[in-house]
Coordinates of C-alpha atoms and ligand atoms in Angstrom, one line a residue:
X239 CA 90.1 -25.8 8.6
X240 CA 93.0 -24.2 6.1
X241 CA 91.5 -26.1 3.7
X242 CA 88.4 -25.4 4.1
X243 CA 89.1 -21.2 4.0
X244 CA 91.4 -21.5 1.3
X245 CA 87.7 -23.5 -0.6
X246 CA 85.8 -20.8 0.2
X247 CA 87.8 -18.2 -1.0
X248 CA 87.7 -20.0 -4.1
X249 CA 84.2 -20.2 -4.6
X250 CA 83.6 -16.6 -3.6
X251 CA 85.2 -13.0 -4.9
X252 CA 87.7 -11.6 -3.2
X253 CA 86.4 -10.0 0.1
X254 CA 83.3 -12.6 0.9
X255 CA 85.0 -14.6 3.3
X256 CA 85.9 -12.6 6.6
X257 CA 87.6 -14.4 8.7
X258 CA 89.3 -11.6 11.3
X259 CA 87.9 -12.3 14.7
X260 CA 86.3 -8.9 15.4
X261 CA 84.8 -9.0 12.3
X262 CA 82.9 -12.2 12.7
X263 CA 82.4 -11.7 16.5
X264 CA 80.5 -9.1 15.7
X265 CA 78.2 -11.4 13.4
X266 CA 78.1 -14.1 16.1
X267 CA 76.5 -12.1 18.4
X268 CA 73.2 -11.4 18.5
X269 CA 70.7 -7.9 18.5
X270 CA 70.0 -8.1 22.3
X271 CA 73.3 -8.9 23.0
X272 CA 72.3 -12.2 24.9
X273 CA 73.4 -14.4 22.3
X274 CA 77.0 -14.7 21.2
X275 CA 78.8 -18.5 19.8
X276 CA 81.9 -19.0 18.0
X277 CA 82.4 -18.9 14.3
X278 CA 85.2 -19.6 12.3
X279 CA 84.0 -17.4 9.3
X280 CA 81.3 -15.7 7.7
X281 CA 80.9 -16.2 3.8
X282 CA 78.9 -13.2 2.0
X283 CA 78.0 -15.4 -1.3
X284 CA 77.1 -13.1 -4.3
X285 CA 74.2 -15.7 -6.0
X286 CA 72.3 -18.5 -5.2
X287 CA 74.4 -21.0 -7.3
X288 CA 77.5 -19.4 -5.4
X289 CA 75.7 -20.1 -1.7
X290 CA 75.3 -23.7 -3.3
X291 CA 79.2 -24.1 -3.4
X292 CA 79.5 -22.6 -0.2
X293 CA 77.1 -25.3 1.3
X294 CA 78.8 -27.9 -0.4
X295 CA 82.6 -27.4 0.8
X296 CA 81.0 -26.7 4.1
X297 CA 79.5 -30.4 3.8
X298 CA 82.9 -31.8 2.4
X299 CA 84.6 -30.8 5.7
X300 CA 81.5 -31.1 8.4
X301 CA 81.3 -27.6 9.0
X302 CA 78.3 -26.6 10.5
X303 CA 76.1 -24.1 8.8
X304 CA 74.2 -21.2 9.9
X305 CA 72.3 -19.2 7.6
X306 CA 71.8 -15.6 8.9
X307 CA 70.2 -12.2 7.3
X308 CA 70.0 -9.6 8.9
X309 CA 70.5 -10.6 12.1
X310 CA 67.5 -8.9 14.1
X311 CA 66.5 -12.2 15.5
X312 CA 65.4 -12.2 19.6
X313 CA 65.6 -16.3 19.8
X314 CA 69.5 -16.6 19.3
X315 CA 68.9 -18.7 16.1
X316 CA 71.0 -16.7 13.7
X317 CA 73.9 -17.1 16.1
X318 CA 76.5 -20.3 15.5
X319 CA 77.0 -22.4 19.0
X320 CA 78.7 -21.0 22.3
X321 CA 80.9 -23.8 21.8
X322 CA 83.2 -25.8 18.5
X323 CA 83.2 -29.4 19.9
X324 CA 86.4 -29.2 17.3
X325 CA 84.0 -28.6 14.5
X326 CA 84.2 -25.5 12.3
X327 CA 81.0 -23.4 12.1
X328 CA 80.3 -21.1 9.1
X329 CA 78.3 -18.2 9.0
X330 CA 76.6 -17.9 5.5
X331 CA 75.3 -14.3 5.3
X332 CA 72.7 -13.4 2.6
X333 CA 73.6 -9.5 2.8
X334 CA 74.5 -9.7 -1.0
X335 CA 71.7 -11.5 -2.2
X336 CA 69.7 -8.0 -2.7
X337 CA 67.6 -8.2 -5.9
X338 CA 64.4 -7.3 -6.4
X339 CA 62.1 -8.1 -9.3
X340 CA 59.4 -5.7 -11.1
X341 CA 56.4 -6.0 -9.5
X342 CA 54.0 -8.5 -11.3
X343 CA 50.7 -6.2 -10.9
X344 CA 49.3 -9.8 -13.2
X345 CA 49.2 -11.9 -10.1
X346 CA 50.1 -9.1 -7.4
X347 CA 53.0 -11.0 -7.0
X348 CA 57.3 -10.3 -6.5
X349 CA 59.9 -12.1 -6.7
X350 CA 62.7 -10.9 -4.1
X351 CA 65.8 -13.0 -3.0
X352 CA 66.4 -13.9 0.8
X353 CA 68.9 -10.5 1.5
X354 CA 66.2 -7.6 1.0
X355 CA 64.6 -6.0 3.4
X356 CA 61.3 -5.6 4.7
X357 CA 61.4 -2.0 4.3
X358 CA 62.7 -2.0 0.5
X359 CA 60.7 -4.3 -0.7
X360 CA 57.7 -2.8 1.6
X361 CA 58.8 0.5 -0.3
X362 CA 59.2 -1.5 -4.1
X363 CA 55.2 -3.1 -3.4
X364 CA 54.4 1.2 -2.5
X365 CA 55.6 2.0 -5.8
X366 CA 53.3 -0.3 -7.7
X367 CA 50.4 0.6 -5.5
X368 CA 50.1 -2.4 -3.7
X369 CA 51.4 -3.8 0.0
X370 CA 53.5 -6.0 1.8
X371 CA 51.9 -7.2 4.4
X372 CA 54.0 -7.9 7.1
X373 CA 55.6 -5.1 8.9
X374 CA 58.1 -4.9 12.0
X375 CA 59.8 -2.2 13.9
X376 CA 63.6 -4.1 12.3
X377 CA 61.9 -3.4 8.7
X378 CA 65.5 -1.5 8.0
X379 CA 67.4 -4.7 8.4
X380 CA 65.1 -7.7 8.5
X381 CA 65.1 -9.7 5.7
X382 CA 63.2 -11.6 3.5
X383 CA 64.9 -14.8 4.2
X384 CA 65.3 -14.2 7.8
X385 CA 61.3 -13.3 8.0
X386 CA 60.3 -16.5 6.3
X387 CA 63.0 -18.1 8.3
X388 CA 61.3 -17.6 11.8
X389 CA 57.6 -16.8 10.1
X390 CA 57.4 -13.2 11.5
X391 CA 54.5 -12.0 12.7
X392 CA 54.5 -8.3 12.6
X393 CA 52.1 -5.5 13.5
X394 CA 50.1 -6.7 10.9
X395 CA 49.3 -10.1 11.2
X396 CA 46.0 -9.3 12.7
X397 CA 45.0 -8.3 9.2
X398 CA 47.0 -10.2 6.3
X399 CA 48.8 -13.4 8.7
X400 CA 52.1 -13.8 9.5
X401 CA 55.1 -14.4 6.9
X402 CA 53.6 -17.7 5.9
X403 CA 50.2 -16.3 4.7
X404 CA 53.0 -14.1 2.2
X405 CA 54.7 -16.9 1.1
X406 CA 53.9 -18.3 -2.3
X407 CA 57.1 -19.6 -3.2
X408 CA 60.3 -19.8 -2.2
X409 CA 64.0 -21.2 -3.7
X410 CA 66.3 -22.3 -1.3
X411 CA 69.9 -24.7 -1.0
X412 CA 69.6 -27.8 0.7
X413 CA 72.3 -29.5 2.6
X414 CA 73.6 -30.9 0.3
X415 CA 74.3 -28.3 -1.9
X416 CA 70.9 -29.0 -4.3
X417 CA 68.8 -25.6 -5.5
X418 CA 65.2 -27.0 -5.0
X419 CA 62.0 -24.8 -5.0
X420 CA 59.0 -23.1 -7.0
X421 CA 58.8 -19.5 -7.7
X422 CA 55.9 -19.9 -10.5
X423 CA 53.7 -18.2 -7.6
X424 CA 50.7 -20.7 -9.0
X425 CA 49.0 -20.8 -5.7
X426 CA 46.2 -23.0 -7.1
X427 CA 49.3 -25.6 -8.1
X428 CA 48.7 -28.5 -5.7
X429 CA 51.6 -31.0 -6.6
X430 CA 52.5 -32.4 -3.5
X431 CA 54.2 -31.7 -0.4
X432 CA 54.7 -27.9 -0.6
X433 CA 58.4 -26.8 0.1
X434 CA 57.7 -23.2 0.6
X435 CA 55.7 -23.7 3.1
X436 CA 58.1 -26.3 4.9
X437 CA 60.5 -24.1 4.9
X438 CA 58.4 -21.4 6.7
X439 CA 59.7 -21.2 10.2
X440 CA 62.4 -23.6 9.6
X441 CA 64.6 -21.4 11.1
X442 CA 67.8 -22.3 8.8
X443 CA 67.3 -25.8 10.2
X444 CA 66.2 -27.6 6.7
X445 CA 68.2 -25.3 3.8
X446 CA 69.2 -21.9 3.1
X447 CA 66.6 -19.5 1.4
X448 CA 67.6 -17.7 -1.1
X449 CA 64.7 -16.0 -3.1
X450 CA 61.4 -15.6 -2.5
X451 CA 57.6 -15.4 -4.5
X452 CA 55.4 -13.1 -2.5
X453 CA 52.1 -12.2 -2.1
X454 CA 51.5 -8.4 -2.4
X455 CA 48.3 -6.9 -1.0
X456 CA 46.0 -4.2 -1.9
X457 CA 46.9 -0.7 -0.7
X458 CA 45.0 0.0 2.5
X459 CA 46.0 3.6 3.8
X460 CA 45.4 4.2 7.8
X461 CA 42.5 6.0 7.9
X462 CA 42.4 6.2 12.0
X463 CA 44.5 5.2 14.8
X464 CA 43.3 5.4 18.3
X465 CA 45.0 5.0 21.7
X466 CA 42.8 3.9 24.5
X467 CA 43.5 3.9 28.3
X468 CA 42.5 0.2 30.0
X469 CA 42.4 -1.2 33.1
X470 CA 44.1 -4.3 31.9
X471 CA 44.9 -6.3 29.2
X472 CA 41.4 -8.3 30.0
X473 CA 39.7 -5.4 29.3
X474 CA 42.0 -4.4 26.1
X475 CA 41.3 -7.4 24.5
X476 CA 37.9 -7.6 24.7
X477 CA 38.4 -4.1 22.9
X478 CA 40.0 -5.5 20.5
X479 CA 37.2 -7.7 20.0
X480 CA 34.2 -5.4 19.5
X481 CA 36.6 -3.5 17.3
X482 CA 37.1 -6.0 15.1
X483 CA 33.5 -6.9 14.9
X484 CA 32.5 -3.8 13.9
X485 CA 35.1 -2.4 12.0
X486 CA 36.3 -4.2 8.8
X487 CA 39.8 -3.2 8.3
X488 CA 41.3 -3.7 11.6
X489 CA 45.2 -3.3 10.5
X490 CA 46.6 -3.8 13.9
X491 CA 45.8 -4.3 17.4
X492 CA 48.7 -3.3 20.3
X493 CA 48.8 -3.8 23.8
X494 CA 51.4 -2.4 26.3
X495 CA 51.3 -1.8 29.8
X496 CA 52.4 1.1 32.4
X497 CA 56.1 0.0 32.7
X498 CA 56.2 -0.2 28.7
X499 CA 55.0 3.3 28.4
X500 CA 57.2 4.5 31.5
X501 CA 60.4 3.3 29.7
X502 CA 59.4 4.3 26.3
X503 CA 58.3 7.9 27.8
X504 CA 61.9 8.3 29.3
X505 CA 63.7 7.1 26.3
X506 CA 62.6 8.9 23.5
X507 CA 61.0 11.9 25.3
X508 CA 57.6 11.7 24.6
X509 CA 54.7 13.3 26.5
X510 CA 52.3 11.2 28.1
X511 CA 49.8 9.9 25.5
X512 CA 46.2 10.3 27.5
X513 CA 45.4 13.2 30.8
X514 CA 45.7 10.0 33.2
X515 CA 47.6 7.1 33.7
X516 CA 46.4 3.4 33.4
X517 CA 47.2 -0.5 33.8
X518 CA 47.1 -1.0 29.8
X519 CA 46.9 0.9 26.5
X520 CA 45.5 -0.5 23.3
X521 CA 46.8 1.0 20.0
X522 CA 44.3 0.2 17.2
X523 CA 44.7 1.2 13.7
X524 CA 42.2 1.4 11.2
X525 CA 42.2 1.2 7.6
X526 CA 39.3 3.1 5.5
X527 CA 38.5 5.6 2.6
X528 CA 39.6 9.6 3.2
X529 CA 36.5 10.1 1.0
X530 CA 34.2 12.2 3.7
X531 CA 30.8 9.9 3.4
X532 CA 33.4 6.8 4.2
X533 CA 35.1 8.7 6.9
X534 CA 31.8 9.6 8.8
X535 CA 30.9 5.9 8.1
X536 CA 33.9 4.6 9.8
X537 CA 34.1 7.0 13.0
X538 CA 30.0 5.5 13.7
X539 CA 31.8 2.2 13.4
X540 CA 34.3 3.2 15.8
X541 CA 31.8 4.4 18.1
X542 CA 29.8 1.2 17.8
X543 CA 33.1 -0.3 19.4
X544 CA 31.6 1.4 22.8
X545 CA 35.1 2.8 23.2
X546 CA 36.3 3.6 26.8
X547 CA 35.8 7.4 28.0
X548 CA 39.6 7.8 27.8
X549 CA 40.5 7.6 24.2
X550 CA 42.4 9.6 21.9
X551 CA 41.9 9.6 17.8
X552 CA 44.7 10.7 15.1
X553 CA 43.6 10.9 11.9
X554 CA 46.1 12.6 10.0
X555 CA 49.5 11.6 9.1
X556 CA 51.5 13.2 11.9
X557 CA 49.4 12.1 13.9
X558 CA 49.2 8.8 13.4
X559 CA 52.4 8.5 13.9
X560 CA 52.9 10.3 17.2
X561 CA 50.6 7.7 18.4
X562 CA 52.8 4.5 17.0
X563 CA 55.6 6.1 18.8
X564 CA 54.6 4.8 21.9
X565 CA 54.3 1.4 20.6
X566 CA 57.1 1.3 17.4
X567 CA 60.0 2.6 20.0
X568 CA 59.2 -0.1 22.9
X569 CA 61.8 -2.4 22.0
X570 CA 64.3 0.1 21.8
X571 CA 63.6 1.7 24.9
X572 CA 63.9 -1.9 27.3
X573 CA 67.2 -2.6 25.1
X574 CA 68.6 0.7 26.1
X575 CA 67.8 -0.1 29.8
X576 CA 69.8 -3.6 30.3
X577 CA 70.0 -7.0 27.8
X578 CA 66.5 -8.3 28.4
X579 CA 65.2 -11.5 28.6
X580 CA 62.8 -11.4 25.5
X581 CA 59.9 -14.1 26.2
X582 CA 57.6 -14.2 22.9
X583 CA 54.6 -16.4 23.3
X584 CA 51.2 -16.7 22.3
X585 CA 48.4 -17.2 24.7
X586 CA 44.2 -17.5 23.7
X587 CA 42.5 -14.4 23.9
X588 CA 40.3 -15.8 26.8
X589 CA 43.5 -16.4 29.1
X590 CA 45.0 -13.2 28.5
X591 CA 43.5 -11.6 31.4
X592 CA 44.6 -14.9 33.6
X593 CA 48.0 -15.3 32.1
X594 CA 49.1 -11.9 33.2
X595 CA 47.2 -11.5 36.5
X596 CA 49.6 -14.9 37.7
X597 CA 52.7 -13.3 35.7
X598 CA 54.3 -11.0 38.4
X599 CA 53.7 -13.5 40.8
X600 CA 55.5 -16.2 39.0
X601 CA 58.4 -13.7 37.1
X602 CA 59.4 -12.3 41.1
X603 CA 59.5 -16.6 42.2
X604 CA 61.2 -17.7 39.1
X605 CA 64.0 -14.2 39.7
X606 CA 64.3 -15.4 43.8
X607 CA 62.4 -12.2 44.8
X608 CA 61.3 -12.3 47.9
X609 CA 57.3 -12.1 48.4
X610 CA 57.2 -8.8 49.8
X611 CA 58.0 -7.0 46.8
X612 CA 56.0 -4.8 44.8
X613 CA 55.3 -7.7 41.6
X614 CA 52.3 -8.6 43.2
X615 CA 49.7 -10.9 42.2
X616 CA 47.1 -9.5 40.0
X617 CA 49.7 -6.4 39.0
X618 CA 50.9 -7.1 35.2
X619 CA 53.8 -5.1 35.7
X620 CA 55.6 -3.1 37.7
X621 CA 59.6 -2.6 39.1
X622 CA 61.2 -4.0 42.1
X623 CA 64.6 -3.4 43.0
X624 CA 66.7 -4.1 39.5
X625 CA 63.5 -6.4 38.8
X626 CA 61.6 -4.7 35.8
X627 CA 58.7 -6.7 33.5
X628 CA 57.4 -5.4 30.7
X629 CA 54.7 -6.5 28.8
X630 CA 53.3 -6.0 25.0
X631 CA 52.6 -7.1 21.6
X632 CA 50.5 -8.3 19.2
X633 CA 47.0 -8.9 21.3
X634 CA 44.5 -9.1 18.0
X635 CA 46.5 -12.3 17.5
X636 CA 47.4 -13.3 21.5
X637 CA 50.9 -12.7 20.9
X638 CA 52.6 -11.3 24.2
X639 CA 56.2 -10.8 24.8
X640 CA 57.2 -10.6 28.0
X641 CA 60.1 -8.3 28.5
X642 CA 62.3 -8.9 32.1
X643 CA 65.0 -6.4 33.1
X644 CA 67.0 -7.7 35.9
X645 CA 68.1 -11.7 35.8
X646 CA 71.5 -12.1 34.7
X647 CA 71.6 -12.7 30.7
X648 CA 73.2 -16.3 31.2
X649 CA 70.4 -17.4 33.4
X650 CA 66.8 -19.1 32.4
X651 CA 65.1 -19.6 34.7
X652 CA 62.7 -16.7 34.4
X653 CA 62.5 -17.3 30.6
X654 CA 61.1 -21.2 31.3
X655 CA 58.6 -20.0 33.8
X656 CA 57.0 -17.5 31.6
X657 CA 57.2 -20.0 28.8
X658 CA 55.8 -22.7 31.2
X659 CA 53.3 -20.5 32.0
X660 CA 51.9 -19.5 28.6
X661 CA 51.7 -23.2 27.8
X662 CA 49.5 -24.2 30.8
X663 CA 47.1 -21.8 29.7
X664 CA 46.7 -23.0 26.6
X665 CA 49.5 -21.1 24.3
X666 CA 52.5 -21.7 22.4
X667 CA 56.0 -21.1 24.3
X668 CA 56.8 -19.8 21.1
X669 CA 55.5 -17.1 18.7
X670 CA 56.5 -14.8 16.0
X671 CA 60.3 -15.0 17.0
X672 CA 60.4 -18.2 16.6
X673 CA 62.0 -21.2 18.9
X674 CA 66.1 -20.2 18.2
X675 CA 68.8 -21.7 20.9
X676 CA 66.9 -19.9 23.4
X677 CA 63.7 -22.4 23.6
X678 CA 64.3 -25.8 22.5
X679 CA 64.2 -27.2 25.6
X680 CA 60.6 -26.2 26.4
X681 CA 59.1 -27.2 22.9
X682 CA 57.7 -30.4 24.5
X683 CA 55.1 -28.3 26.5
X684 CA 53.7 -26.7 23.5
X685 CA 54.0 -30.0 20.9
X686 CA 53.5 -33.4 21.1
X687 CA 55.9 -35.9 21.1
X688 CA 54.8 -37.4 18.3
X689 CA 54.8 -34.0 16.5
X690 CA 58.5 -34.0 17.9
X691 CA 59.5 -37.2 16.5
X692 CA 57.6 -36.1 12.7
X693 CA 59.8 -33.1 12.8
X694 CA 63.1 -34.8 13.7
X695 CA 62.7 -37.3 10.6
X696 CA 61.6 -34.3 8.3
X697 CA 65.2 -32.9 9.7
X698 CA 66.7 -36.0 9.7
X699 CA 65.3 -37.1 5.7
X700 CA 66.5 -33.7 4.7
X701 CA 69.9 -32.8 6.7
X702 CA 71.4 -36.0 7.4
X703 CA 74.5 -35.0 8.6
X704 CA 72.4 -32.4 10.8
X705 CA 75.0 -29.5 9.7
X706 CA 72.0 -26.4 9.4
X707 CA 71.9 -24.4 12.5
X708 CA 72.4 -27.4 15.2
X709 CA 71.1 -26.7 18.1
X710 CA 68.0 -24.6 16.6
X711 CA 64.5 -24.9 16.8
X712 CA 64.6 -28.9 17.8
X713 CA 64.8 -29.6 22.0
X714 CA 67.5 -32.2 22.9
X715 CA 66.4 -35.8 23.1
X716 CA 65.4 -35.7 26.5
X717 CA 63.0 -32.8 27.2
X718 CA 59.9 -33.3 26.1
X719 CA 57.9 -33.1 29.1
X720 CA 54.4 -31.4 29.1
X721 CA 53.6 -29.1 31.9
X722 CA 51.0 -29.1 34.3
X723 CA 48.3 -27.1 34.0
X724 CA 48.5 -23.9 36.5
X725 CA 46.0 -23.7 39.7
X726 CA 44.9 -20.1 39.7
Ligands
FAD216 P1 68.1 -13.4 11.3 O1 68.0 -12.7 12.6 O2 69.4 -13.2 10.6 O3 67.8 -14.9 11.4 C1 66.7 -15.4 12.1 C2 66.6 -16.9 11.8 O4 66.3 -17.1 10.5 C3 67.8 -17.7 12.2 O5 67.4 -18.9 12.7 C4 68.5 -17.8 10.9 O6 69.3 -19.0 10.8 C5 67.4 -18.0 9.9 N1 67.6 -17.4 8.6 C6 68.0 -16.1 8.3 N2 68.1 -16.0 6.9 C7 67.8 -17.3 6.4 C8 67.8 -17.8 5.1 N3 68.1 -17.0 4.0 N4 67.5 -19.1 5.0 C9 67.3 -19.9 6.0 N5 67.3 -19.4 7.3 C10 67.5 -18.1 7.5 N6 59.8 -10.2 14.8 C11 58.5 -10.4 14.5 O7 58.1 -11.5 14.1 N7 57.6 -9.3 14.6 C12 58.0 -8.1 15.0 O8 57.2 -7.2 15.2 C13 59.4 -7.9 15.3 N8 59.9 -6.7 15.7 C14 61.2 -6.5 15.9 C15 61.7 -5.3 16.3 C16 63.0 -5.1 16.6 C17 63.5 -3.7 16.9 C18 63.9 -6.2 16.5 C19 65.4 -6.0 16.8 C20 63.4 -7.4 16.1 C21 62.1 -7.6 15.9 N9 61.6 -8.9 15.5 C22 60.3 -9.0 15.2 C23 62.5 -10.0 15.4 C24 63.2 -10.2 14.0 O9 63.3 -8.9 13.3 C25 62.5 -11.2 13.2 O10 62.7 -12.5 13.8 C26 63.0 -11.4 11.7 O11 62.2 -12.3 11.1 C27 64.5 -11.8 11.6 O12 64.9 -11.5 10.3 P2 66.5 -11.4 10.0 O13 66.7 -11.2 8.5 O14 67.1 -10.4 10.9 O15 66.9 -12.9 10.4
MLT217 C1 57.8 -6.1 18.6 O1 56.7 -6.5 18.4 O2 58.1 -4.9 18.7 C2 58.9 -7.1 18.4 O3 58.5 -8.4 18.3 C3 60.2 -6.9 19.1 C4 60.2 -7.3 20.6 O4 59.5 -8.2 21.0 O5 60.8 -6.6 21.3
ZN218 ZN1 56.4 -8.5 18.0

């Protein structure tokens, strides 16, 4: 392990390899708080060819390898292993891997490596007049890497895809220490297997991104956002629905429920958004031209939407934004109210309604509540005792997370109830966040075992020596069972 230090202080300058243990606790533990493992270091390399080294002595001595950016991850993946085994684990942070190309207005393309964030380089697309089109509430410290990493999703997926439909290239060390990759950007280039896309919600388990080719959209201002009261998320995302049909720039489509707005209400001080209080709020924005004829155009588009009586419309800048307040400051709010268990999942549109009404019921069994209390069936949320659930997300694209205040952090049985839960009605038991430490045991429910078995010999062809992020993203050998479908 001296040897392996003394290495990587060779390859890197002076400074890039922090090895004090409050230092690189402080890396090994997670945003929520939930997640925390051991490390022995963490490297900061200063280029790609530099990051190669660094994956190469780690290989020389065994070390395992976990790449991490900016460490806004809800899934534990960017976190080494709770325990050594006698092995040393490296951190390999991509903080110092920071530049950003010119825009190529050409191809509405840019080149940015793994360490920039989503809000620089959703500032750097601004200044050429274009977009980046995936956005998150971690935009400050998310990274480029770390969103193509765990595919992010985004509040504006429902419009432009997650991370993956941005991808048109990426670089990245493999490892064993080869640079392999594409950043041409010729996305009519078909030339087999396409890396980029591989590597999109790898989660650090196949190589180390280190630069990026990146679709850029075209600048779509928010011409409307609207906040409307619902009686559940049935009903919201049927909303959602005629909204999209009749309104062509949909940007995003938000759900949260009564407990989300409680919390977010007490946290940040906000007023309550509508005269009275309901089950569910959907937060639609709308893109569209400020041009008058346009604007009229758009608000009879709107109201073609047959929106419910209880509905309130921002249209200028300030706003706008006292509306995504509610939404933007959610995650915020639960953190400063305990270390939640984060359950991100994806469910069809058509189950939404189902999915939640069997939710309470299922969150109070899986936390040992008693029947009695007030997470009854049918309710999406509510707060019993030190119980709290709290649901939101993305609903144009059925992506839910399910947010519970209460369990202690260490246990999991809530998490794998939700998860189970999601998957018996037809949904992934993982989403946007991506599969980390905290799900690979439930992977089997949402893919097959064949699909298991491709994606351990990709892993296996590629990482031999299985030193990237063990413990990520794949399930141990023995849990791949399928659940059964739910009686409702
Ligand atoms: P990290 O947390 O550092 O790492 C995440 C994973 O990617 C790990 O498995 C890590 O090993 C791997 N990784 C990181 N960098 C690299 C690299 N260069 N090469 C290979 N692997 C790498 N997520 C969403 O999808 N949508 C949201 O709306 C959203 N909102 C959020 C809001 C808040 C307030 C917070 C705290 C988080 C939110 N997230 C959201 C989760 C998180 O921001 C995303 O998962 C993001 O993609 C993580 O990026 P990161 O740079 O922080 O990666
Ligand atoms: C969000 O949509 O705000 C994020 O995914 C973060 C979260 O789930 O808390
Ligand atoms: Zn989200």
């Amino acid at each position: 392990m001296r040897n392996l230090l003394a290495d990587l202080r060779d390859i890197t300058a002076p400074g890039h390899v922090l090895a004090e243990p409050d230092v690189v606790a402080g890396y090994a533990t997670d945003w929520t708080r939930r997640y925390t493992g051991l490390a022995t270091c963490v490297v900061t390399p200063g280029s790609a060819a530099e990051l190669a080294d660094v994956v190469r002595a780690c290989a020389a001595d065994g070390a395992r390898i976990i790449p991490q950016g900016g460490n806004t991850g809800l899934v534990g993946g960017s976190i080494p292993p709770a325990s050594t085994d006698g092995l040393a684990a490296v951190i390999i942070s991509t903080r110092r891997l920071t530049s950003l190309e010119p825009v190529d207005l050409a191809s509405g393309q840019v080149t940015a490596e793994a360490g920039v964030t989503i809000a620089r380089l959703a500032a750097h697309a601004e200044s050429a007049g274009l977009r980046y089109g995936v956005d998150l509430a971690s935009r400050d410290s998310a990274t480029v890497g770390g969103t193509i990493a765990t595919n992010a999703g985004g509040i504006h997926a429902v419009r432009y895809g997650p991370t993956r439909s941005q991808v048109a290239g990426v670089k990245a060390v493999l490892a064993d220490g080869s640079i392999v990759g594409n950043l041409s950007g010729l996305t009519a280039a078909s030339s087999g297997y396409d890396l980029g896309q591989l590597l999109t919600g790898s989660e650090g388990t196949l190589a180390v991104i280190t630069q990026a080719r990146l679709l850029l959209r075209p600048a779509e201002p928010a011409a409307a956002v609207l906040l409307c009261g619902m009686a559940g998320i049935a009903e919201a995302a049927e909303l959602t629905g005629l909204i999209r049909a009749v309104v062509p720039g949909l940007l995003a489509a938000e759900y949260f429920d009564a407990a989300g707005l409680a919390l977010v209400r007490q946290a940040a001080g906000l007023p309550p958004p509508l005269p009275a209080e309901y089950q569910g709020y959907l937060l639609a924005e709308i893109a569209g031209a400020a041009d008058r004829q346009d604007h009229d155009h758009l608000l009879r588009q709107i109201a073609g939407a047959r929106l419910p009586g209880d509905t309130v419309l921002a249209q200028d800048a300030r706003g706008m934004a006292a509306l995504w307040a509610y939404r933007d400051r959610l995650t915020e709010a639960i953190a400063t109210a305990g270390i939640p268990h984060k359950i991100d999942v994806a469910v069809p549109a058509g189950e939404l309604g189902a999915f939640c009404a069997e939710l309470g019921d299922v969150v109070r069994d899986a936390a040992g509540v008693r029947r009695a209390g007030a997470l009854g069936a049918g309710r999406e949320s509510a707060h019993v005792g030190s119980l709290r659930l709290i649901v939101f997300g993305h609903i144009g694209v059925g992506n839910l997370h399910v947010n519970v205040l209460g369990p202690d952090p260490a246990d999991t049985q809530v998490d794998a109830a939700v998860a189970r839960l999601a998957a018996a009605h037809g949904g992934s038991v993982a989403a946007e966040h991506g599969v980390g430490r905290a799900k690979t045991g439930w992977l089997g429910w949402t893919r097959t075992p064949a699909e298991i078995s491709a994606m351990r010999a990709i892993k296996a062809a590629l990482d031999p020596a299985g030193l990237l992020n063990p413990g990520v993203l794949l399930p141990p050998e023995t849990a791949t069972e399928r659940p059964e479908r739910a009686t409702t």
